[in-house]
PDB file of C-alpha atoms in Angstrom:
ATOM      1  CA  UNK H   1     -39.117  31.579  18.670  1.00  0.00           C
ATOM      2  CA  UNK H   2     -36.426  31.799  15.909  1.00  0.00           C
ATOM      3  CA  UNK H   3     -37.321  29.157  12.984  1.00  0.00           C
ATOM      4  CA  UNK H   4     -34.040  26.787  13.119  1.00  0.00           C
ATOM      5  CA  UNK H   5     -35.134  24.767  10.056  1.00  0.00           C
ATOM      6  CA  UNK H   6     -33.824  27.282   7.244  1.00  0.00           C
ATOM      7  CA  UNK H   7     -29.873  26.896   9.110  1.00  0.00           C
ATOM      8  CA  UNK H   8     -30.383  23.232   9.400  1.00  0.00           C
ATOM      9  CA  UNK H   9     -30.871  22.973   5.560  1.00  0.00           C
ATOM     10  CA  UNK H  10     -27.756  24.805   4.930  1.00  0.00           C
ATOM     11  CA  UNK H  11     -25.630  22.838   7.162  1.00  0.00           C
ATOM     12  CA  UNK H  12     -26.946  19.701   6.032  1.00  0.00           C
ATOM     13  CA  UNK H  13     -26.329  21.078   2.191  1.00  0.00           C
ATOM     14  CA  UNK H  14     -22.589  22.341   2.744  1.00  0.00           C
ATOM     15  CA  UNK H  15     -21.845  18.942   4.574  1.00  0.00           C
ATOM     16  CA  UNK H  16     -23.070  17.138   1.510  1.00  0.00           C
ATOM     17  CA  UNK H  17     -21.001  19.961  -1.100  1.00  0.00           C
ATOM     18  CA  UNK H  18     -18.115  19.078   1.478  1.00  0.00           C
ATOM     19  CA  UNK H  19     -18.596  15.289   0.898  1.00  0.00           C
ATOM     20  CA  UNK H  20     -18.749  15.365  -2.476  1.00  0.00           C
ATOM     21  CA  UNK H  21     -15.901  17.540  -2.822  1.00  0.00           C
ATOM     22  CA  UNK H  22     -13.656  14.960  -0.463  1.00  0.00           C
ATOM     23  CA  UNK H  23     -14.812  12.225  -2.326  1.00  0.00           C
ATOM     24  CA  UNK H  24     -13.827  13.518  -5.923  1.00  0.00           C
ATOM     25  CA  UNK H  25     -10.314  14.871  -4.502  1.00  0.00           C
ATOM     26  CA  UNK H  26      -9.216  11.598  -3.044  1.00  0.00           C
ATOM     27  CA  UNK H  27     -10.226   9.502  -6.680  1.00  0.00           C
ATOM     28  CA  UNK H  28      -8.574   9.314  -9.690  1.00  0.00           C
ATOM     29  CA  UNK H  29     -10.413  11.929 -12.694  1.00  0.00           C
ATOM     30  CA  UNK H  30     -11.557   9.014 -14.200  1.00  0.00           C
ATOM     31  CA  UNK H  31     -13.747   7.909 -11.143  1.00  0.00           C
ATOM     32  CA  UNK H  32     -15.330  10.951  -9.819  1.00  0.00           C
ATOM     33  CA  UNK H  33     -18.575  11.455  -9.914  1.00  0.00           C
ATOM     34  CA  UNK H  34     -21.215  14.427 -10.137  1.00  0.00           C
ATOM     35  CA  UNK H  35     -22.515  16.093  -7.506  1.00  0.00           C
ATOM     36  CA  UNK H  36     -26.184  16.003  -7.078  1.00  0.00           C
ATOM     37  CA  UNK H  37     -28.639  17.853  -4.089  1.00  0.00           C
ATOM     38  CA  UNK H  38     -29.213  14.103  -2.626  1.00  0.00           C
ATOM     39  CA  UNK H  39     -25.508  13.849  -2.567  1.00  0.00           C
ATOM     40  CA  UNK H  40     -25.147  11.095   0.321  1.00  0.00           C
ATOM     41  CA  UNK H  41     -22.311  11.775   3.029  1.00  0.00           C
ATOM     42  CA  UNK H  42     -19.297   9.938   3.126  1.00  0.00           C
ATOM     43  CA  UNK H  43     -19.921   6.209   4.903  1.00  0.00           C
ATOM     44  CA  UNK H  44     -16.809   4.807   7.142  1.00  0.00           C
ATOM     45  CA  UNK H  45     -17.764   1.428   4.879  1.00  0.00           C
ATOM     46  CA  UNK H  46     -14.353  -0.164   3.680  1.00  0.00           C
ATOM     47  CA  UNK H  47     -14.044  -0.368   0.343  1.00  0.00           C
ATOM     48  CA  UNK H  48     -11.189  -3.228  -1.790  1.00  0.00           C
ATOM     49  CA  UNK H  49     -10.047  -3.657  -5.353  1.00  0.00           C
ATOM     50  CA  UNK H  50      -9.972  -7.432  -5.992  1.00  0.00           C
ATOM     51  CA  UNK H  51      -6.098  -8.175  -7.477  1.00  0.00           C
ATOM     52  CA  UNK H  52      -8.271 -10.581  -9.997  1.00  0.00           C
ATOM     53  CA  UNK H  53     -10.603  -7.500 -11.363  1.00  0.00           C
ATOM     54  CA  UNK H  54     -10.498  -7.368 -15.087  1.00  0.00           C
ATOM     55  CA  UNK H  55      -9.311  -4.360 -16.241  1.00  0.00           C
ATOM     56  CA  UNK H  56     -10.879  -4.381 -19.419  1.00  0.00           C
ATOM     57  CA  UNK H  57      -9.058  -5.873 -23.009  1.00  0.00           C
ATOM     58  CA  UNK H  58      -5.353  -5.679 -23.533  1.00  0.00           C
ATOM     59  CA  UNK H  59      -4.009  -3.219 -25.551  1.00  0.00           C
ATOM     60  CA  UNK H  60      -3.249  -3.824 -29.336  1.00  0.00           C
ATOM     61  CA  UNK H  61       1.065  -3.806 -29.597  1.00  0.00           C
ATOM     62  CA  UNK H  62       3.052  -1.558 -31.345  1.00  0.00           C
ATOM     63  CA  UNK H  63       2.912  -3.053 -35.334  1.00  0.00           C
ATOM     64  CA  UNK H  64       5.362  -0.463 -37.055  1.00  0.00           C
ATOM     65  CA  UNK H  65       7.744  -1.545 -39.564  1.00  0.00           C
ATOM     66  CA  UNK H  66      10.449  -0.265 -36.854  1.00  0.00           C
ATOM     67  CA  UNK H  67      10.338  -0.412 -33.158  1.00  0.00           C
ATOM     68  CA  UNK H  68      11.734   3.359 -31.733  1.00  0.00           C
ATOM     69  CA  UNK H  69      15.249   3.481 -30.168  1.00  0.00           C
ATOM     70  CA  UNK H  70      17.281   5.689 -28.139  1.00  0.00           C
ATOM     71  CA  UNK H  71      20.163   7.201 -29.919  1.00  0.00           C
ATOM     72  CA  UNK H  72      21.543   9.381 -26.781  1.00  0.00           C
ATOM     73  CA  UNK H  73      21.033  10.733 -23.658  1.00  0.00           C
ATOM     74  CA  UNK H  74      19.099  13.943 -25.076  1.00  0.00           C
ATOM     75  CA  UNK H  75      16.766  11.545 -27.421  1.00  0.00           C
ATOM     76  CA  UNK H  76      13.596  10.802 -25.929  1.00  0.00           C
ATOM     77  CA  UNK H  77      11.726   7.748 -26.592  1.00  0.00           C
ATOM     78  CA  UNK H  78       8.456   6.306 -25.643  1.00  0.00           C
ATOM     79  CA  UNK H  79       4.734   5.390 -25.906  1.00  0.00           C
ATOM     80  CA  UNK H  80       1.455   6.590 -25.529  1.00  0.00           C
ATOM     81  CA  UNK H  81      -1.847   4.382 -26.243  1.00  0.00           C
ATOM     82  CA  UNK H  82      -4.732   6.011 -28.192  1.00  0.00           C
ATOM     83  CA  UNK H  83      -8.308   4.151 -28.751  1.00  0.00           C
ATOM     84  CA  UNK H  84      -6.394   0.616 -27.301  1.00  0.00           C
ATOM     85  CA  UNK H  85      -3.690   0.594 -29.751  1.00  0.00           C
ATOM     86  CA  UNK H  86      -0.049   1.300 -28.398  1.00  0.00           C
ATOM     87  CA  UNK H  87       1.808   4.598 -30.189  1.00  0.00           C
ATOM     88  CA  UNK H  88       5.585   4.635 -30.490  1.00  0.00           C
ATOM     89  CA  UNK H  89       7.692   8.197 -30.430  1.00  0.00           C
ATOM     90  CA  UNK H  90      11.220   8.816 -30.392  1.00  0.00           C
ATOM     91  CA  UNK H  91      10.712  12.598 -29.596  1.00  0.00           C
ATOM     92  CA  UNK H  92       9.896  15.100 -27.669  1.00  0.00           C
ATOM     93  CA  UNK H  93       8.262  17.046 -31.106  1.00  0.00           C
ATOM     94  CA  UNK H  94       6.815  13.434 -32.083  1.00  0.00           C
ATOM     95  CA  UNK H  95       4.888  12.977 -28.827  1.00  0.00           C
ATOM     96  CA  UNK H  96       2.980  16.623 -28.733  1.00  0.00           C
ATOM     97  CA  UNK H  97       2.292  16.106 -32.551  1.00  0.00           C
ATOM     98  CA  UNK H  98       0.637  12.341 -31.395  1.00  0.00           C
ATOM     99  CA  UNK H  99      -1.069  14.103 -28.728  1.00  0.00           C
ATOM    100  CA  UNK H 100      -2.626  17.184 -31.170  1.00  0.00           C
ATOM    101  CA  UNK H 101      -3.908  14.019 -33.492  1.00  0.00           C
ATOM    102  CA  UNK H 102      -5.608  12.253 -30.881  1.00  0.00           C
ATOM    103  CA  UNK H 103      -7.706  15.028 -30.062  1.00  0.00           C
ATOM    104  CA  UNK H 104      -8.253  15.890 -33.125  1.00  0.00           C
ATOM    105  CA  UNK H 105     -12.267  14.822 -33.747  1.00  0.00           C
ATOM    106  CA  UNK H 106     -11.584  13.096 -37.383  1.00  0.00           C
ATOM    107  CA  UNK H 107      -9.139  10.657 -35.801  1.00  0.00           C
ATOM    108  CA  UNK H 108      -9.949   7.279 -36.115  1.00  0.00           C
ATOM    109  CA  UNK H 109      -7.125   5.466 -35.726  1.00  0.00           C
ATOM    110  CA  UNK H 110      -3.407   6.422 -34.701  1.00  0.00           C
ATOM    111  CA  UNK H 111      -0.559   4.294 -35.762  1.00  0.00           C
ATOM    112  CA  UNK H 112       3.013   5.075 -35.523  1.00  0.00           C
ATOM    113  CA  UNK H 113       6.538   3.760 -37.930  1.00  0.00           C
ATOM    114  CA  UNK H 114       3.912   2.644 -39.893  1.00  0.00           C
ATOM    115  CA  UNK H 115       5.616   2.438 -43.553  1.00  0.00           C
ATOM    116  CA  UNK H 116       9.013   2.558 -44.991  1.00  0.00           C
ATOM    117  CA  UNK H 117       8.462   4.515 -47.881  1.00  0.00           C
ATOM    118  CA  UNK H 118      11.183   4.600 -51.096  1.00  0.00           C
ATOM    119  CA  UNK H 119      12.148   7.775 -52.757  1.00  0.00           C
ATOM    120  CA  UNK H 120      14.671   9.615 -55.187  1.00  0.00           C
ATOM    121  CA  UNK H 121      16.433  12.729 -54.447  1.00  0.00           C
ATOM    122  CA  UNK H 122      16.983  15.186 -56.944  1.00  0.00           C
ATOM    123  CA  UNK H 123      20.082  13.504 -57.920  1.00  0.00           C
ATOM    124  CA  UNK H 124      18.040  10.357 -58.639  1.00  0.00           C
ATOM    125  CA  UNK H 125      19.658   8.314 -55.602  1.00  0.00           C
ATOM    126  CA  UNK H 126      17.335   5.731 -53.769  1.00  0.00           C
ATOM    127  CA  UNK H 127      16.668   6.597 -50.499  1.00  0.00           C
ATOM    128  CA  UNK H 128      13.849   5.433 -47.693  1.00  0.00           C
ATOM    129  CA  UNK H 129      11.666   7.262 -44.988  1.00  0.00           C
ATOM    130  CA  UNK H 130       9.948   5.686 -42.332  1.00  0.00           C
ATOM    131  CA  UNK H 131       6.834   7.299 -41.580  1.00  0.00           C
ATOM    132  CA  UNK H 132       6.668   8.538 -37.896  1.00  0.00           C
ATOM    133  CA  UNK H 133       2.644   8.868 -37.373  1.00  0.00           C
ATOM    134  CA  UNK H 134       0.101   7.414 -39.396  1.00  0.00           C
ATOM    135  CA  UNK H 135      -3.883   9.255 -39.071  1.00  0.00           C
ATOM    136  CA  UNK H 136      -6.774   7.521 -40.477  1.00  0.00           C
ATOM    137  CA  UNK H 137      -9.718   9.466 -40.362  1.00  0.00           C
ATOM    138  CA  UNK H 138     -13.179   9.397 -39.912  1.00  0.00           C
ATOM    139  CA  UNK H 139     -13.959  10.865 -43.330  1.00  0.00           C
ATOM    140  CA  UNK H 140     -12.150   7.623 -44.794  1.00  0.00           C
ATOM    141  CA  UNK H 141      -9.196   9.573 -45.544  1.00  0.00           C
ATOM    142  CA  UNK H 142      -5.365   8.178 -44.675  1.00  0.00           C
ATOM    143  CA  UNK H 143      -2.762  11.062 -44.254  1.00  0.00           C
ATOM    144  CA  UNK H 144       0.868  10.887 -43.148  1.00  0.00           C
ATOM    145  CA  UNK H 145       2.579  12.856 -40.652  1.00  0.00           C
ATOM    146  CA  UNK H 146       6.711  13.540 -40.732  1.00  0.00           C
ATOM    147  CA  UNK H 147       7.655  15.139 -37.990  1.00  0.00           C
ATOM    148  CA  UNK H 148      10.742  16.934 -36.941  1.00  0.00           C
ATOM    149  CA  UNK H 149      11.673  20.360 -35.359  1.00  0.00           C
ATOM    150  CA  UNK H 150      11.083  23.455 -37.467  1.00  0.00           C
ATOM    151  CA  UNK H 151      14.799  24.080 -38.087  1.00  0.00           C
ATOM    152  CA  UNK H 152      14.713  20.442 -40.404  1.00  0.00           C
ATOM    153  CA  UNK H 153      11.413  21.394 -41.951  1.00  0.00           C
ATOM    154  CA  UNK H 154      13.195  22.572 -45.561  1.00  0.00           C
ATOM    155  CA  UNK H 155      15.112  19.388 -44.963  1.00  0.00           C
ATOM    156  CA  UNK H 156      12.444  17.347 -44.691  1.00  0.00           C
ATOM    157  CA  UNK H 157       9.666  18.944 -46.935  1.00  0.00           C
ATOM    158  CA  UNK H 158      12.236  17.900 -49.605  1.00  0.00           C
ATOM    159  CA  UNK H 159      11.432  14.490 -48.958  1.00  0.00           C
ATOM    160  CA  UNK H 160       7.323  14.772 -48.361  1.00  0.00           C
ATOM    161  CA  UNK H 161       7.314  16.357 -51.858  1.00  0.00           C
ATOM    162  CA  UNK H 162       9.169  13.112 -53.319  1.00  0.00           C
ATOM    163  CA  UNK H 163       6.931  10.772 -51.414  1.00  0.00           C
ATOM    164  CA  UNK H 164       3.651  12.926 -52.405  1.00  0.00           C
ATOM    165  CA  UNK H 165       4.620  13.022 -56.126  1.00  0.00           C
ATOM    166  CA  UNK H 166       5.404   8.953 -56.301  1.00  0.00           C
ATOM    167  CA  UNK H 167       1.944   8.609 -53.710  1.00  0.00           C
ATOM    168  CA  UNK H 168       1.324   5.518 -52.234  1.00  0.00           C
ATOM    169  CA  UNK H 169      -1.789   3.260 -52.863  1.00  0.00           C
ATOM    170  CA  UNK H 170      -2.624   3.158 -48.913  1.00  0.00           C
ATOM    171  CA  UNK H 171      -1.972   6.630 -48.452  1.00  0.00           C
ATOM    172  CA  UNK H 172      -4.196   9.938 -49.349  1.00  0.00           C
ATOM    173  CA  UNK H 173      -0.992  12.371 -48.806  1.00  0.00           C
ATOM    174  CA  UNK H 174       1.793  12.989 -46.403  1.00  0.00           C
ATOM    175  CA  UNK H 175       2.227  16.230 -44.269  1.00  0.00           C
ATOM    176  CA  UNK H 176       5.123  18.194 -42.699  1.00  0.00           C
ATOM    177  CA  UNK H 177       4.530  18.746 -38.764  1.00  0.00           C
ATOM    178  CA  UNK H 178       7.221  19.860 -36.490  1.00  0.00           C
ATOM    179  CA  UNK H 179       7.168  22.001 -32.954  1.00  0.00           C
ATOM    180  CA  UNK H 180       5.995  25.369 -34.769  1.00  0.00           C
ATOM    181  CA  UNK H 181       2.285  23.260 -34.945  1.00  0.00           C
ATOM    182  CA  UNK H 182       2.142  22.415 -31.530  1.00  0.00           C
ATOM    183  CA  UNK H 183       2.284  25.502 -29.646  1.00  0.00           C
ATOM    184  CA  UNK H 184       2.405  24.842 -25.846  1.00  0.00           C
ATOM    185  CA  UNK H 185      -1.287  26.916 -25.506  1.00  0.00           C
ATOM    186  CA  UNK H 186      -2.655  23.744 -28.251  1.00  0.00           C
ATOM    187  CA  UNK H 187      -1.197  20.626 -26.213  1.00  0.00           C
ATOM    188  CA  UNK H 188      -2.861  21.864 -22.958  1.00  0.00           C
ATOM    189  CA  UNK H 189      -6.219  22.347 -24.788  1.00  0.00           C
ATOM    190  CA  UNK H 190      -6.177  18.943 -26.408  1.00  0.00           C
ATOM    191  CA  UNK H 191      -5.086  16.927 -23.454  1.00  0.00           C
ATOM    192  CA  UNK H 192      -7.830  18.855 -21.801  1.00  0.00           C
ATOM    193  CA  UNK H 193     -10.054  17.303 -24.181  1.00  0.00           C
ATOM    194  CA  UNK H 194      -8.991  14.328 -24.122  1.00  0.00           C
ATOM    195  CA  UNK H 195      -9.292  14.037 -20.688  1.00  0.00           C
ATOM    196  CA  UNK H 196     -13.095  15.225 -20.842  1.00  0.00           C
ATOM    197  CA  UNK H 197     -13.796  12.654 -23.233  1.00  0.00           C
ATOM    198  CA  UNK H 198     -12.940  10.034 -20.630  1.00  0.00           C
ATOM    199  CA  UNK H 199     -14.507  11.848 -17.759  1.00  0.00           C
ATOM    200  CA  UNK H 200     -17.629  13.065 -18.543  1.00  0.00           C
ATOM    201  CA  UNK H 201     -20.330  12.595 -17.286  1.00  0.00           C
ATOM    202  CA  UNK H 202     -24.286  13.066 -18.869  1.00  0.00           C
ATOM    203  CA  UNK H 203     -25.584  14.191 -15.567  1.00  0.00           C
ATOM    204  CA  UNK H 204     -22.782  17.011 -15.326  1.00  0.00           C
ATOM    205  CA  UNK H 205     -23.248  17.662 -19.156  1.00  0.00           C
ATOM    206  CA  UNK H 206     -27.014  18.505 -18.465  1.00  0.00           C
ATOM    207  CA  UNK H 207     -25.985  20.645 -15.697  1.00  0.00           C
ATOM    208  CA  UNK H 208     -23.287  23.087 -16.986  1.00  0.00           C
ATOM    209  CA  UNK H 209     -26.239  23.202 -19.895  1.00  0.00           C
ATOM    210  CA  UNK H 210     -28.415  24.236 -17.798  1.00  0.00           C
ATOM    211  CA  UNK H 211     -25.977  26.853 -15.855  1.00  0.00           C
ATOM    212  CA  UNK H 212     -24.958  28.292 -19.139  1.00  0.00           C
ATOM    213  CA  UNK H 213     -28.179  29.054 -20.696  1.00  0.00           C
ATOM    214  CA  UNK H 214     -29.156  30.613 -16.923  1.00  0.00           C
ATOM    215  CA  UNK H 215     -26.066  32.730 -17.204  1.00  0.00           C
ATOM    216  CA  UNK H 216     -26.452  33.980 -20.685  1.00  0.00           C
ATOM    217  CA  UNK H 217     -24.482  35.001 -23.478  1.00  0.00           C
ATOM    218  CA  UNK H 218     -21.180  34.768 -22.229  1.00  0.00           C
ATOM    219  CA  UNK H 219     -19.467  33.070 -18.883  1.00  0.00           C
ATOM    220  CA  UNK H 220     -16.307  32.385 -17.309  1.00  0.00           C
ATOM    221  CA  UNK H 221     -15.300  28.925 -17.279  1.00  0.00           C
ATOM    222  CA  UNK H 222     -15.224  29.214 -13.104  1.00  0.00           C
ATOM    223  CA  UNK H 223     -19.093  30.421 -13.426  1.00  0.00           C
ATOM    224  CA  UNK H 224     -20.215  26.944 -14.375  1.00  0.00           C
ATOM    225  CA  UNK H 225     -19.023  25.184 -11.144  1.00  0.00           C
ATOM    226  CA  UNK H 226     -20.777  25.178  -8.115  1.00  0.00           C
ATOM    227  CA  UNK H 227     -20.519  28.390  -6.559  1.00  0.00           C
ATOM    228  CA  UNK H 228     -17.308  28.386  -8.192  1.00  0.00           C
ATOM    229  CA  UNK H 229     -15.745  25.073  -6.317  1.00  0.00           C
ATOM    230  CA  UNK H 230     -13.833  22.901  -8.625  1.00  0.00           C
ATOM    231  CA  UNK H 231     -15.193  19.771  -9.373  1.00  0.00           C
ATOM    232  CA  UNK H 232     -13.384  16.892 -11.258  1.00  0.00           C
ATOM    233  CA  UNK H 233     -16.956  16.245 -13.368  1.00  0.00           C
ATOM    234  CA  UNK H 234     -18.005  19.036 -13.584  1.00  0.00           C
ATOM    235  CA  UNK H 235     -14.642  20.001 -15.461  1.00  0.00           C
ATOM    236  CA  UNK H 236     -14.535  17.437 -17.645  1.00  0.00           C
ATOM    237  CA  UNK H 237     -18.583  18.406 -18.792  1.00  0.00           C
ATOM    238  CA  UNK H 238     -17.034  22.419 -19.669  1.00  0.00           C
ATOM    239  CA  UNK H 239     -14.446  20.780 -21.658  1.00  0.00           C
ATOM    240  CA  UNK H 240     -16.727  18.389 -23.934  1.00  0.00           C
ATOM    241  CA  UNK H 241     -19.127  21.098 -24.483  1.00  0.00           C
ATOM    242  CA  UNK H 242     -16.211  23.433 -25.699  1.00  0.00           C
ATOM    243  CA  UNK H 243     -14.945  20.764 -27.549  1.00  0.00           C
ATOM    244  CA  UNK H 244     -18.300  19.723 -29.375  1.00  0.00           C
ATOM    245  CA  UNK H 245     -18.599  23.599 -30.165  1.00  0.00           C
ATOM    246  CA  UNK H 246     -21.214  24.365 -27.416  1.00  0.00           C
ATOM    247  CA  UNK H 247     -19.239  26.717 -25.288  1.00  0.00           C
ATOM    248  CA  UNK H 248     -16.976  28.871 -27.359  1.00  0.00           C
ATOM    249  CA  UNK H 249     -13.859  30.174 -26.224  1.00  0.00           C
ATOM    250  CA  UNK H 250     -13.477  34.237 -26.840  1.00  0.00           C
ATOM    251  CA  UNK H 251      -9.896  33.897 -27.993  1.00  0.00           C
ATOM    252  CA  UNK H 252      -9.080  30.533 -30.246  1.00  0.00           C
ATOM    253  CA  UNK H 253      -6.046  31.081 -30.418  1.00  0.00           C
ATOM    254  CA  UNK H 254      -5.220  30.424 -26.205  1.00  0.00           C
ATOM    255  CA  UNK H 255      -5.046  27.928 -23.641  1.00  0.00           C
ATOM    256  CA  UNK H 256      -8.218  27.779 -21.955  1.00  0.00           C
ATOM    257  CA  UNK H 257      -8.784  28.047 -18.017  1.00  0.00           C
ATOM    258  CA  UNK H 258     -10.955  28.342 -15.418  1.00  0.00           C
ATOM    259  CA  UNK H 259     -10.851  32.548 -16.066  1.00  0.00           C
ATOM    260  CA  UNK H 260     -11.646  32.096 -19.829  1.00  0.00           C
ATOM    261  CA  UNK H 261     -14.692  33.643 -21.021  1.00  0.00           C
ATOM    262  CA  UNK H 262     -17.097  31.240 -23.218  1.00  0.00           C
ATOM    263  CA  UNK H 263     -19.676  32.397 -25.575  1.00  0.00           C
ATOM    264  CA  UNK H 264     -22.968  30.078 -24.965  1.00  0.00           C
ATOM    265  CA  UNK H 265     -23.395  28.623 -28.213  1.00  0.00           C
ATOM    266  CA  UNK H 266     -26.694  26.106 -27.370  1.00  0.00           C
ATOM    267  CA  UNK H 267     -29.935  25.623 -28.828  1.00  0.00           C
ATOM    268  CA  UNK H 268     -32.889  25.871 -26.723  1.00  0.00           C
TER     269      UNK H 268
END
């Protein structure tokens, strides 16, 4: 007689895969969970939210010398909130440049209309500037961001020069940034890692591990799910790694997906 124990464990395995898959679909990124071999099935238990659950410390306001405005129809305007402290743009250009920063691992702290800074032109006129993003860093260092689009940058490098030469006691130095530095392949990436940083998990993190050093030199990002079934943790584990320089993308210079080859880059 045929041995029905072998098909049993398989069915009871992909019903559990299934589960787990179900479960991480219908949650929000930030509350999936990693799938493990003693994955439990789904229970029909009823789950509530109570409307008096803390949810956590409120977020420190705004603070800028200036609060941003909409001039028109075409301006954008808005906020974003990085490390529990609110971040004001008034552009399209402003908010991918806030975005780039916040990934960036020496950011410390992200502040935005932070200064109003006084200058003279070359024909010795006073002027002011407002700076639109302020970075403090983890190295200690304080650096200034203008931002517009590309086709102001002469415009506005005039002024960054002024600022940089007069300096500011608070400030290190003060950068150009417009649109050109925040090709659409570098937003995806960081929000990607952004995302991961919130996400991951240390049991999915020793997994991909794991996977990669099984798989060898190189993989494709797909290669590091389950049989190749997406999986919110799982995801967000890939991402850290590549972002802490433990998966390596092939190309740098493109957005990274769940085709992209990665060069295993961890020590035994």
């Amino acid at each position: 007689m045929r041995d029905e124990r072998p098909t049993g464990n398989l069915k009871r395995r992909v019903e559990h895969e299934r589960a787990a898959l179900r479960r991480n679909m219908h949650l929000p990124p930030l509350l999936a969970s990693p799938w493990t071999e003693e994955e439990p099935l789904l229970t029909s238990e009823p789950q509530s939210i109570s409307r008096y659950e803390s949810l956590g410390p409120s977020p420190l306001r705004h603070g800028g010398v200036r609060k941003t405005s909409r001039s028109s129809e075409a301006n954008y305007t808005g906020s974003d909130y990085f490390k529990n402290r609110q971040v004001q743009v008034e552009s399209g250009v402003e908010i991918r440049i806030a975005k780039l920063l916040m990934a960036d691992p020496l950011t410390k702290e992200l502040r935005s209309q932070t200064h109003r800074l006084i200058y003279k032109d070359d024909d010795d006129e006073v002027h002011s500037h407002v700076l639109d993003l302020l970075q403090i860093r983890t190295d200690e260092k304080v650096v200034g961001h203008a931002v517009k689009t590309e086709a102001n940058r002469p415009y506005l490098q005039k002024i960054v020069d002024h600022l940089n030469a007069i300096g500011h006691p608070e400030i290190d130095w003060i950068e150009v940034k417009t649109d050109k530095d925040a090709p659409a392949w570098k937003l995806h990436n960081a929000m990607d890692f952004l995302w991961a940083r919130a996400n991951m998990h240390e049991t999915d993190l020793d997994i991909v591990r794991r996977r990669a050093l099984r798989l060898g030199h190189s993989v494709e990002f797909w290669q590091l799910f389950d049989r190749g079934v997406h999986h919110w943790g799982r995801e967000a584990a890939i991402f850290y790694l590549i972002e802490q320089g433990e998966l390596v993308p092939e190309f740098a210079d493109d957005r990274i997906t769940k085709v992209s080859t990665l060069l295993v880059n961890m020590r035994c």
